[in-house]
């Protein structure tokens, strides 16, 4: 021990402070191993008195016995050491950080029984893991009462997008479920009937792929993963209503998915049609366009996607296209939905105003072309003079007709089906031309008389417009690229120039503009347009449409939509079976409602092993059945539904999850729908939300949701949408090769200067989306085990605004730990209140005291009270309107610091308790278990049952005249215009302010001298004569000139 103390004595920092690592060893030796030596070696700390200071402040009884001894005396130190040795049996809590230990002269004054806020929390850090377990158990026992709906209370339906049960929560899960839990707990404390359920998006390819790879039943694999993830959600202190839990793979759920299918079918909104689809040859299933990358490969298997024609099931989403577009306006009011999401939805629905133009076809007789016109939709009829070619889609009727007689064309179609849509490949149809319809007009421009070539091009979508595009290389960058690739020697025709006030760059005058130089905006027609020269684009559009319409219906105004009907068929096992039976006599026959659900056949795991294709097709006992109409032999439909069908209505099922006869009762729907706040990733901003909106509007139209949420809601499913950003992890890569480095390949012994183990080079550091391939993933369970769930939650919220990318920096979590530690220690040592006296207000607890008269508060006390009230307002706004949850954490830390800095006296104890009670209730939604523990400690011992903090009301600002408070203000003290220090002093009373400049000056100088820093600075200049002292803004700035 002597050696240890000598080492500590020698090892000092530049500021003559003890090294905290050495000190922790010393404390461990003195206080744990041999406490009887504490007095013997206390003289080694004579200068700093750290040991007696720590000991004096560790006892909850304030150790009155030791107080009678002098600070630093052997008697006091020995007495305190014996108490602390019993209180602190674990070496693990002897942890210090250099910036937490302060030993200046001012700090030495704290020996006289005052708190030491920077050291104490490190010694009394709460055991967060045990706190989590304690309160998780209590919540589990009280789950029924917690989820009870109160009569007459307003509803708050707070929901996160339900997870796919992959088996492991990732940091993205933790972020979204923390956000939703915080908001739900807040609403519950506000007195709402809160619905915050959880379920599982359990169908889909991953489970089926796992079955193929491992020979395990998808149902078994899924349910195993659900159990694991449910434990993880519980471990993060989530307060979800598990009584409403659902799984989309459960027959009790997908029975009603099938019922919704039949309702759509009954109303003509579910139909079968031939369709050219993306087919994954490895997974043997149809893919949506979004599941195919830019190079034509499957996002699942990585295989080259094939285009095949299959008979598929569709939902007629386009029947609701007008409402799906128009009602976005109401979702944009008051920032209900993010503008980014609204823009994506509008673009996907994609209404375009323009005209349909008919191009007469001219062909040699041997082609026997029955179609005499090709129709093309355009939003720019004003550029019709500039058309230099026509491009047709691969599936255009004219192309299909010609391919039957042309092996060359058919060969191109076979190849082009694999090309990405961005491809500029094209096939020139020989001896097939079209005429510009303007050529039929008497005063048509000369250039319109030329015959136009016709190409087949993969960039033309059959689904958009008429499957034909009029090519205008002079005013469309894509058309320009295509033209230059196929007709590089032909000049580009420019028929629109910039108008007055538009950019007049000389590049628009070039005879052969590059794609990036073409003028694509409306403007003024050029001389190439004949008698239309000088017209604006708007004027020319009206003239062209009207004249061509009069000349034989060659043009007419039209609207076009990008939106296409929803292809729901999937050729796989693990999905909701389509409730249709195919009969040779009766055709496609719906399964009777009484026979629902059509359950998936139970197949042994070995049935899936290493197999491809749809297992349902070979499940003969299941496929073969009888027709419900004629009772003849028939076969079940072997397609299953897209999992987006499940997620398009699951949130409605939560309101009535045990209803066996219908998806949900109309009464329950009207009571709880729509979802008030919906939270999920931006990656679902298009399809999931669009399909949910479609299903909601359909079900409202057939009175399953009679009110549709009210007239102003317009049957929208989600009143408020929050899209949280992704979580990125710190990623290391080789600067030479770009290869991502594994953790063991990076030397982090110096975290600020990482090195590659093999070369010693500094790796490239970036922030990337967490993934296994980048070795940058962080397991939330590991963080929760290491720091506790509430610390992890608070750190997650604090790191970034909800909608932005979060860069996970685990090393910064110590700041949250320190905050919790200080608050916990403060509450441990808070003097108790007298157990009598009236309540502060109806919103506080039975233990809350009455405040002292506001006019009697000191400046520090007034600051605490005002900060408490402003924090209530700020946090309530963050949780109900702006959802700025990172600033919420900042507000809570600020209030904590001010609370801890306010000296506790006999007269202000009620104020301290009032602010503490408020702080804990504000903190509760963020850190539920920690807040519960502090709340229980705060009220112990108590003659009243304490109960859960979540039975307490969320704080509201006190209705008081804050002007009555003696408020503080910042005061910057300058010397000859240079800032020397900044302090806080009271604002000048009204009597002083009215007394003139001299009175204000004397009063401000007096207040400065009352502060420790002011007294020290002025004392160091005693005897100096100042020319003048300038006081600005009542003391906000004081400049000593001399």
GROMACS .gro file of C-alpha atoms in nm, residues 612-979:
model
  368
  612UNK     CA    1  -3.667  -2.455  -5.620
  613UNK     CA    2  -4.001  -2.344  -5.752
  614UNK     CA    3  -4.336  -2.331  -5.580
  615UNK     CA    4  -4.394  -2.628  -5.345
  616UNK     CA    5  -4.770  -2.574  -5.364
  617UNK     CA    6  -4.778  -2.687  -5.726
  618UNK     CA    7  -4.663  -3.037  -5.628
  619UNK     CA    8  -4.871  -3.065  -5.309
  620UNK     CA    9  -5.132  -3.274  -5.489
  621UNK     CA   10  -5.347  -3.353  -5.185
  622UNK     CA   11  -5.385  -2.981  -5.125
  623UNK     CA   12  -5.414  -2.862  -5.484
  624UNK     CA   13  -5.681  -3.109  -5.595
  625UNK     CA   14  -6.024  -3.021  -5.463
  626UNK     CA   15  -6.385  -2.983  -5.578
  627UNK     CA   16  -6.553  -2.684  -5.735
  628UNK     CA   17  -6.782  -2.497  -5.489
  629UNK     CA   18  -7.034  -2.441  -5.770
  630UNK     CA   19  -7.057  -2.762  -5.969
  631UNK     CA   20  -6.880  -2.996  -5.723
  632UNK     CA   21  -6.670  -3.123  -6.011
  633UNK     CA   22  -6.293  -3.179  -5.994
  634UNK     CA   23  -6.095  -2.857  -5.964
  635UNK     CA   24  -5.758  -2.720  -5.854
  636UNK     CA   25  -5.669  -2.455  -5.604
  637UNK     CA   26  -5.480  -2.146  -5.716
  638UNK     CA   27  -5.118  -2.215  -5.628
  639UNK     CA   28  -5.009  -1.851  -5.612
  640UNK     CA   29  -4.980  -1.678  -5.277
  641UNK     CA   30  -5.022  -1.309  -5.210
  642UNK     CA   31  -4.752  -1.044  -5.200
  643UNK     CA   32  -4.664  -0.970  -4.836
  644UNK     CA   33  -4.759  -0.608  -4.899
  645UNK     CA   34  -5.120  -0.732  -4.887
  646UNK     CA   35  -5.071  -0.835  -4.523
  647UNK     CA   36  -4.910  -0.504  -4.427
  648UNK     CA   37  -5.177  -0.305  -4.612
  649UNK     CA   38  -5.434  -0.373  -4.339
  650UNK     CA   39  -5.264  -0.525  -4.030
  651UNK     CA   40  -5.292  -0.196  -3.838
  652UNK     CA   41  -5.671  -0.227  -3.868
  653UNK     CA   42  -5.670  -0.576  -3.721
  654UNK     CA   43  -5.506  -0.446  -3.403
  655UNK     CA   44  -5.825  -0.263  -3.307
  656UNK     CA   45  -6.018  -0.593  -3.288
  657UNK     CA   46  -5.756  -0.871  -3.294
  658UNK     CA   47  -5.966  -1.160  -3.165
  659UNK     CA   48  -6.266  -1.114  -3.396
  660UNK     CA   49  -6.321  -1.453  -3.560
  661UNK     CA   50  -6.605  -1.359  -3.795
  662UNK     CA   51  -6.475  -1.047  -3.970
  663UNK     CA   52  -6.147  -0.858  -4.012
  664UNK     CA   53  -6.262  -0.612  -3.745
  665UNK     CA   54  -6.591  -0.467  -3.630
  666UNK     CA   55  -6.700  -0.137  -3.786
  667UNK     CA   56  -6.764   0.000  -3.436
  668UNK     CA   57  -6.407  -0.072  -3.323
  669UNK     CA   58  -6.273   0.076  -3.645
  670UNK     CA   59  -6.463   0.400  -3.592
  671UNK     CA   60  -6.350   0.410  -3.231
  672UNK     CA   61  -5.975   0.364  -3.282
  673UNK     CA   62  -5.889   0.445  -3.645
  674UNK     CA   63  -5.702   0.613  -3.803
  675UNK     CA   64  -5.356   0.558  -3.658
  676UNK     CA   65  -5.263   0.887  -3.493
  677UNK     CA   66  -4.885   0.854  -3.528
  678UNK     CA   67  -4.720   0.600  -3.760
  679UNK     CA   68  -4.344   0.552  -3.748
  680UNK     CA   69  -4.119   0.366  -3.990
  681UNK     CA   70  -3.838   0.380  -4.241
  682UNK     CA   71  -3.830   0.600  -4.549
  683UNK     CA   72  -3.772   0.286  -4.759
  684UNK     CA   73  -4.145   0.214  -4.724
  685UNK     CA   74  -4.249   0.562  -4.837
  686UNK     CA   75  -4.403   0.442  -5.163
  687UNK     CA   76  -4.550   0.094  -5.192
  688UNK     CA   77  -4.644   0.004  -4.835
  689UNK     CA   78  -4.804   0.341  -4.767
  690UNK     CA   79  -4.974   0.356  -5.107
  691UNK     CA   80  -5.127   0.010  -5.072
  692UNK     CA   81  -5.235   0.078  -4.713
  693UNK     CA   82  -5.408   0.396  -4.833
  694UNK     CA   83  -5.580   0.200  -5.113
  695UNK     CA   84  -5.710  -0.075  -4.884
  696UNK     CA   85  -5.826   0.179  -4.624
  697UNK     CA   86  -6.022   0.375  -4.881
  698UNK     CA   87  -6.175   0.057  -5.021
  699UNK     CA   88  -6.283  -0.077  -4.681
  700UNK     CA   89  -6.430   0.263  -4.594
  701UNK     CA   90  -6.625   0.258  -4.921
  702UNK     CA   91  -6.797  -0.072  -4.826
  703UNK     CA   92  -6.876   0.041  -4.470
  704UNK     CA   93  -6.633  -0.185  -4.291
  705UNK     CA   94  -6.486   0.143  -4.167
  706UNK     CA   95  -6.803   0.354  -4.186
  707UNK     CA   96  -6.669   0.691  -4.072
  708UNK     CA   97  -6.339   0.668  -4.257
  709UNK     CA   98  -6.198   0.867  -3.966
  710UNK     CA   99  -6.431   1.159  -4.029
  711UNK     CA  100  -6.495   1.391  -4.320
  712UNK     CA  101  -6.161   1.568  -4.299
  713UNK     CA  102  -5.963   1.242  -4.272
  714UNK     CA  103  -6.087   1.111  -4.611
  715UNK     CA  104  -6.034   0.746  -4.508
  716UNK     CA  105  -5.658   0.796  -4.477
  717UNK     CA  106  -5.503   0.529  -4.253
  718UNK     CA  107  -5.225   0.734  -4.091
  719UNK     CA  108  -5.293   1.079  -3.954
  720UNK     CA  109  -4.931   1.164  -3.878
  721UNK     CA  110  -4.626   0.997  -4.034
  722UNK     CA  111  -4.272   1.001  -3.894
  723UNK     CA  112  -3.992   0.850  -4.102
  724UNK     CA  113  -3.683   0.782  -3.896
  725UNK     CA  114  -3.338   0.788  -4.053
  726UNK     CA  115  -3.112   0.487  -4.084
  727UNK     CA  116  -2.843   0.395  -3.832
  728UNK     CA  117  -2.491   0.397  -3.971
  729UNK     CA  118  -2.187   0.237  -3.814
  730UNK     CA  119  -1.823   0.338  -3.814
  731UNK     CA  120  -1.658   0.150  -4.098
  732UNK     CA  121  -1.290   0.083  -4.161
  733UNK     CA  122  -1.150   0.000  -4.502
  734UNK     CA  123  -0.810  -0.054  -4.661
  735UNK     CA  124  -0.707   0.277  -4.825
  736UNK     CA  125  -0.526   0.086  -5.100
  737UNK     CA  126  -0.790  -0.167  -5.201
  738UNK     CA  127  -1.112  -0.034  -5.050
  739UNK     CA  128  -1.172  -0.372  -4.881
  740UNK     CA  129  -1.377  -0.350  -4.563
  741UNK     CA  130  -1.175  -0.448  -4.257
  742UNK     CA  131  -1.286  -0.692  -3.990
  743UNK     CA  132  -1.270  -0.575  -3.625
  744UNK     CA  133  -0.965  -0.793  -3.558
  745UNK     CA  134  -0.783  -0.625  -3.848
  746UNK     CA  135  -0.793  -0.282  -3.685
  747UNK     CA  136  -0.581  -0.180  -3.385
  748UNK     CA  137  -0.801   0.046  -3.169
  749UNK     CA  138  -0.570   0.065  -2.868
  750UNK     CA  139  -0.568   0.437  -2.942
  751UNK     CA  140  -0.928   0.504  -3.046
  752UNK     CA  141  -0.844   0.842  -3.195
  753UNK     CA  142  -0.563   0.697  -3.407
  754UNK     CA  143  -0.666   0.353  -3.542
  755UNK     CA  144  -0.411   0.148  -3.731
  756UNK     CA  145  -0.429  -0.151  -3.962
  757UNK     CA  146  -0.280  -0.449  -3.779
  758UNK     CA  147  -0.092  -0.583  -4.081
  759UNK     CA  148   0.060  -0.263  -4.222
  760UNK     CA  149   0.033   0.000  -3.951
  761UNK     CA  150  -0.138   0.231  -4.199
  762UNK     CA  151  -0.428   0.449  -4.101
  763UNK     CA  152  -0.746   0.293  -4.241
  764UNK     CA  153  -1.010   0.490  -4.426
  765UNK     CA  154  -1.294   0.571  -4.186
  766UNK     CA  155  -1.648   0.623  -4.308
  767UNK     CA  156  -2.002   0.593  -4.183
  768UNK     CA  157  -2.201   0.330  -4.367
  769UNK     CA  158  -2.534   0.154  -4.329
  770UNK     CA  159  -2.476  -0.130  -4.086
  771UNK     CA  160  -2.429  -0.465  -4.258
  772UNK     CA  161  -2.246  -0.791  -4.208
  773UNK     CA  162  -2.041  -0.739  -4.524
  774UNK     CA  163  -1.898  -0.413  -4.389
  775UNK     CA  164  -1.826  -0.552  -4.040
  776UNK     CA  165  -1.979  -0.241  -3.886
  777UNK     CA  166  -2.290  -0.384  -3.725
  778UNK     CA  167  -2.366  -0.330  -3.359
  779UNK     CA  168  -2.582  -0.576  -3.168
  780UNK     CA  169  -2.837  -0.380  -2.961
  781UNK     CA  170  -2.845  -0.662  -2.707
  782UNK     CA  171  -2.473  -0.614  -2.642
  783UNK     CA  172  -2.521  -0.243  -2.578
  784UNK     CA  173  -2.818  -0.306  -2.352
  785UNK     CA  174  -2.623  -0.564  -2.151
  786UNK     CA  175  -2.325  -0.330  -2.120
  787UNK     CA  176  -2.499  -0.001  -2.041
  788UNK     CA  177  -2.860  -0.082  -1.962
  789UNK     CA  178  -3.165  -0.038  -2.181
  790UNK     CA  179  -3.250   0.315  -2.071
  791UNK     CA  180  -2.898   0.451  -2.118
  792UNK     CA  181  -2.895   0.297  -2.466
  793UNK     CA  182  -3.239   0.442  -2.546
  794UNK     CA  183  -3.145   0.792  -2.432
  795UNK     CA  184  -2.817   0.780  -2.621
  796UNK     CA  185  -2.999   0.665  -2.935
  797UNK     CA  186  -3.239   0.959  -2.915
  798UNK     CA  187  -2.966   1.211  -2.831
  799UNK     CA  188  -2.737   1.123  -3.121
  800UNK     CA  189  -2.938   1.273  -3.408
  801UNK     CA  190  -3.276   1.421  -3.506
  802UNK     CA  191  -3.535   1.151  -3.569
  803UNK     CA  192  -3.553   1.196  -3.946
  804UNK     CA  193  -3.177   1.209  -4.004
  805UNK     CA  194  -2.914   0.939  -4.034
  806UNK     CA  195  -2.778   0.839  -3.695
  807UNK     CA  196  -2.405   0.772  -3.676
  808UNK     CA  197  -2.370   0.532  -3.386
  809UNK     CA  198  -2.078   0.631  -3.162
  810UNK     CA  199  -2.078   0.405  -2.863
  811UNK     CA  200  -1.790   0.579  -2.691
  812UNK     CA  201  -2.011   0.885  -2.636
  813UNK     CA  202  -2.263   0.690  -2.434
  814UNK     CA  203  -2.063   0.769  -2.119
  815UNK     CA  204  -2.222   1.114  -2.123
  816UNK     CA  205  -2.566   0.961  -2.070
  817UNK     CA  206  -2.426   0.729  -1.805
  818UNK     CA  207  -2.279   1.025  -1.619
  819UNK     CA  208  -2.608   1.215  -1.639
  820UNK     CA  209  -2.804   0.921  -1.497
  821UNK     CA  210  -2.542   0.868  -1.227
  822UNK     CA  211  -2.553   1.227  -1.110
  823UNK     CA  212  -2.930   1.232  -1.099
  824UNK     CA  213  -2.947   0.900  -0.912
  825UNK     CA  214  -2.694   1.016  -0.655
  826UNK     CA  215  -2.876   1.346  -0.611
  827UNK     CA  216  -3.202   1.171  -0.536
  828UNK     CA  217  -3.028   0.936  -0.292
  829UNK     CA  218  -2.913   1.234  -0.089
  830UNK     CA  219  -3.220   1.454  -0.123
  831UNK     CA  220  -3.355   1.561   0.220
  832UNK     CA  221  -3.704   1.427   0.288
  833UNK     CA  222  -4.010   1.649   0.297
  834UNK     CA  223  -4.239   1.686   0.598
  835UNK     CA  224  -4.528   1.445   0.555
  836UNK     CA  225  -4.790   1.713   0.586
  837UNK     CA  226  -4.904   2.019   0.398
  838UNK     CA  227  -5.130   2.089   0.104
  839UNK     CA  228  -5.059   1.973  -0.247
  840UNK     CA  229  -4.883   2.194  -0.497
  841UNK     CA  230  -5.146   2.143  -0.765
  842UNK     CA  231  -5.386   1.869  -0.882
  843UNK     CA  232  -5.133   1.743  -1.138
  844UNK     CA  233  -4.866   1.652  -0.884
  845UNK     CA  234  -4.826   1.350  -0.660
  846UNK     CA  235  -4.963   1.309  -0.307
  847UNK     CA  236  -4.610   1.382  -0.182
  848UNK     CA  237  -4.568   1.707  -0.372
  849UNK     CA  238  -4.520   2.013  -0.152
  850UNK     CA  239  -4.660   2.360  -0.177
  851UNK     CA  240  -4.418   2.608  -0.330
  852UNK     CA  241  -4.281   2.897  -0.128
  853UNK     CA  242  -4.408   3.240  -0.228
  854UNK     CA  243  -4.254   3.313  -0.566
  855UNK     CA  244  -4.139   3.661  -0.474
  856UNK     CA  245  -3.924   3.514  -0.197
  857UNK     CA  246  -3.716   3.298  -0.434
  858UNK     CA  247  -3.349   3.373  -0.474
  859UNK     CA  248  -3.202   3.421  -0.820
  860UNK     CA  249  -3.084   3.059  -0.830
  861UNK     CA  250  -3.422   2.933  -0.715
  862UNK     CA  251  -3.605   3.150  -0.966
  863UNK     CA  252  -3.382   3.014  -1.242
  864UNK     CA  253  -3.464   2.659  -1.135
  865UNK     CA  254  -3.838   2.727  -1.129
  866UNK     CA  255  -3.839   2.908  -1.464
  867UNK     CA  256  -3.623   2.639  -1.627
  868UNK     CA  257  -3.857   2.371  -1.492
  869UNK     CA  258  -4.159   2.544  -1.644
  870UNK     CA  259  -3.992   2.615  -1.980
  871UNK     CA  260  -3.865   2.255  -1.996
  872UNK     CA  261  -4.219   2.124  -1.952
  873UNK     CA  262  -4.334   2.337  -2.244
  874UNK     CA  263  -4.038   2.248  -2.463
  875UNK     CA  264  -4.059   1.872  -2.403
  876UNK     CA  265  -4.435   1.864  -2.449
  877UNK     CA  266  -4.387   2.034  -2.785
  878UNK     CA  267  -4.112   1.789  -2.880
  879UNK     CA  268  -4.331   1.490  -2.798
  880UNK     CA  269  -4.653   1.612  -2.954
  881UNK     CA  270  -4.570   1.844  -3.244
  882UNK     CA  271  -4.210   1.867  -3.363
  883UNK     CA  272  -4.082   1.522  -3.255
  884UNK     CA  273  -3.735   1.669  -3.198
  885UNK     CA  274  -3.639   1.400  -2.953
  886UNK     CA  275  -3.267   1.484  -2.956
  887UNK     CA  276  -3.339   1.831  -2.815
  888UNK     CA  277  -3.568   1.668  -2.561
  889UNK     CA  278  -3.263   1.494  -2.414
  890UNK     CA  279  -3.071   1.822  -2.416
  891UNK     CA  280  -3.355   1.991  -2.227
  892UNK     CA  281  -3.362   1.718  -1.964
  893UNK     CA  282  -2.984   1.735  -1.911
  894UNK     CA  283  -3.001   2.113  -1.880
  895UNK     CA  284  -3.275   2.094  -1.618
  896UNK     CA  285  -3.080   1.826  -1.429
  897UNK     CA  286  -2.768   2.041  -1.419
  898UNK     CA  287  -2.957   2.345  -1.292
  899UNK     CA  288  -3.137   2.133  -1.033
  900UNK     CA  289  -2.810   1.988  -0.904
  901UNK     CA  290  -2.645   2.330  -0.898
  902UNK     CA  291  -2.919   2.483  -0.682
  903UNK     CA  292  -2.817   2.469  -0.314
  904UNK     CA  293  -3.066   2.282  -0.099
  905UNK     CA  294  -3.181   2.472   0.208
  906UNK     CA  295  -3.454   2.425   0.466
  907UNK     CA  296  -3.666   2.689   0.298
  908UNK     CA  297  -3.632   2.573  -0.063
  909UNK     CA  298  -3.667   2.199  -0.013
  910UNK     CA  299  -4.026   2.208  -0.146
  911UNK     CA  300  -3.905   2.379  -0.463
  912UNK     CA  301  -3.627   2.122  -0.507
  913UNK     CA  302  -3.878   1.840  -0.463
  914UNK     CA  303  -4.120   2.004  -0.707
  915UNK     CA  304  -3.852   2.029  -0.977
  916UNK     CA  305  -3.727   1.676  -0.907
  917UNK     CA  306  -4.077   1.534  -0.936
  918UNK     CA  307  -4.124   1.721  -1.263
  919UNK     CA  308  -3.789   1.608  -1.400
  920UNK     CA  309  -3.857   1.241  -1.328
  921UNK     CA  310  -4.199   1.251  -1.493
  922UNK     CA  311  -4.052   1.427  -1.797
  923UNK     CA  312  -3.780   1.163  -1.811
  924UNK     CA  313  -4.014   0.864  -1.768
  925UNK     CA  314  -4.111   0.809  -2.134
  926UNK     CA  315  -3.743   0.810  -2.237
  927UNK     CA  316  -3.596   0.601  -1.955
  928UNK     CA  317  -3.888   0.410  -1.804
  929UNK     CA  318  -3.707   0.170  -1.572
  930UNK     CA  319  -3.456   0.425  -1.448
  931UNK     CA  320  -3.736   0.678  -1.388
  932UNK     CA  321  -3.939   0.415  -1.200
  933UNK     CA  322  -3.640   0.337  -0.976
  934UNK     CA  323  -3.571   0.704  -0.909
  935UNK     CA  324  -3.940   0.768  -0.844
  936UNK     CA  325  -3.953   0.490  -0.588
  937UNK     CA  326  -3.635   0.616  -0.424
  938UNK     CA  327  -3.765   0.974  -0.434
  939UNK     CA  328  -4.073   0.874  -0.232
  940UNK     CA  329  -3.903   0.640   0.014
  941UNK     CA  330  -3.987   0.609   0.292
  942UNK     CA  331  -4.349   0.701   0.236
  943UNK     CA  332  -4.675   0.646   0.425
  944UNK     CA  333  -4.855   0.640   0.090
  945UNK     CA  334  -4.837   0.366  -0.178
  946UNK     CA  335  -4.591   0.502  -0.433
  947UNK     CA  336  -4.717   0.316  -0.741
  948UNK     CA  337  -4.575   0.339  -1.089
  949UNK     CA  338  -4.461   0.672  -1.224
  950UNK     CA  339  -4.675   0.606  -1.532
  951UNK     CA  340  -4.988   0.645  -1.323
  952UNK     CA  341  -4.878   1.003  -1.263
  953UNK     CA  342  -4.986   1.283  -1.497
  954UNK     CA  343  -4.737   1.428  -1.739
  955UNK     CA  344  -4.632   1.772  -1.610
  956UNK     CA  345  -4.802   2.088  -1.734
  957UNK     CA  346  -4.667   2.439  -1.671
  958UNK     CA  347  -4.778   2.603  -1.346
  959UNK     CA  348  -5.028   2.885  -1.393
  960UNK     CA  349  -4.826   3.153  -1.215
  961UNK     CA  350  -4.703   3.503  -1.286
  962UNK     CA  351  -4.341   3.434  -1.370
  963UNK     CA  352  -4.278   3.808  -1.385
  964UNK     CA  353  -4.300   3.801  -1.007
  965UNK     CA  354  -3.978   3.603  -0.995
  966UNK     CA  355  -3.640   3.761  -0.937
  967UNK     CA  356  -3.482   3.654  -1.261
  968UNK     CA  357  -3.117   3.620  -1.348
  969UNK     CA  358  -2.934   3.751  -1.649
  970UNK     CA  359  -2.597   3.684  -1.808
  971UNK     CA  360  -2.331   3.943  -1.737
  972UNK     CA  361  -2.018   3.971  -1.953
  973UNK     CA  362  -1.736   4.153  -1.770
  974UNK     CA  363  -1.485   4.325  -1.996
  975UNK     CA  364  -1.158   4.507  -1.938
  976UNK     CA  365  -1.092   4.771  -2.202
  977UNK     CA  366  -1.330   4.594  -2.435
  978UNK     CA  367  -1.181   4.246  -2.388
  979UNK     CA  368  -1.392   3.977  -2.224
   0.00000   0.00000   0.00000
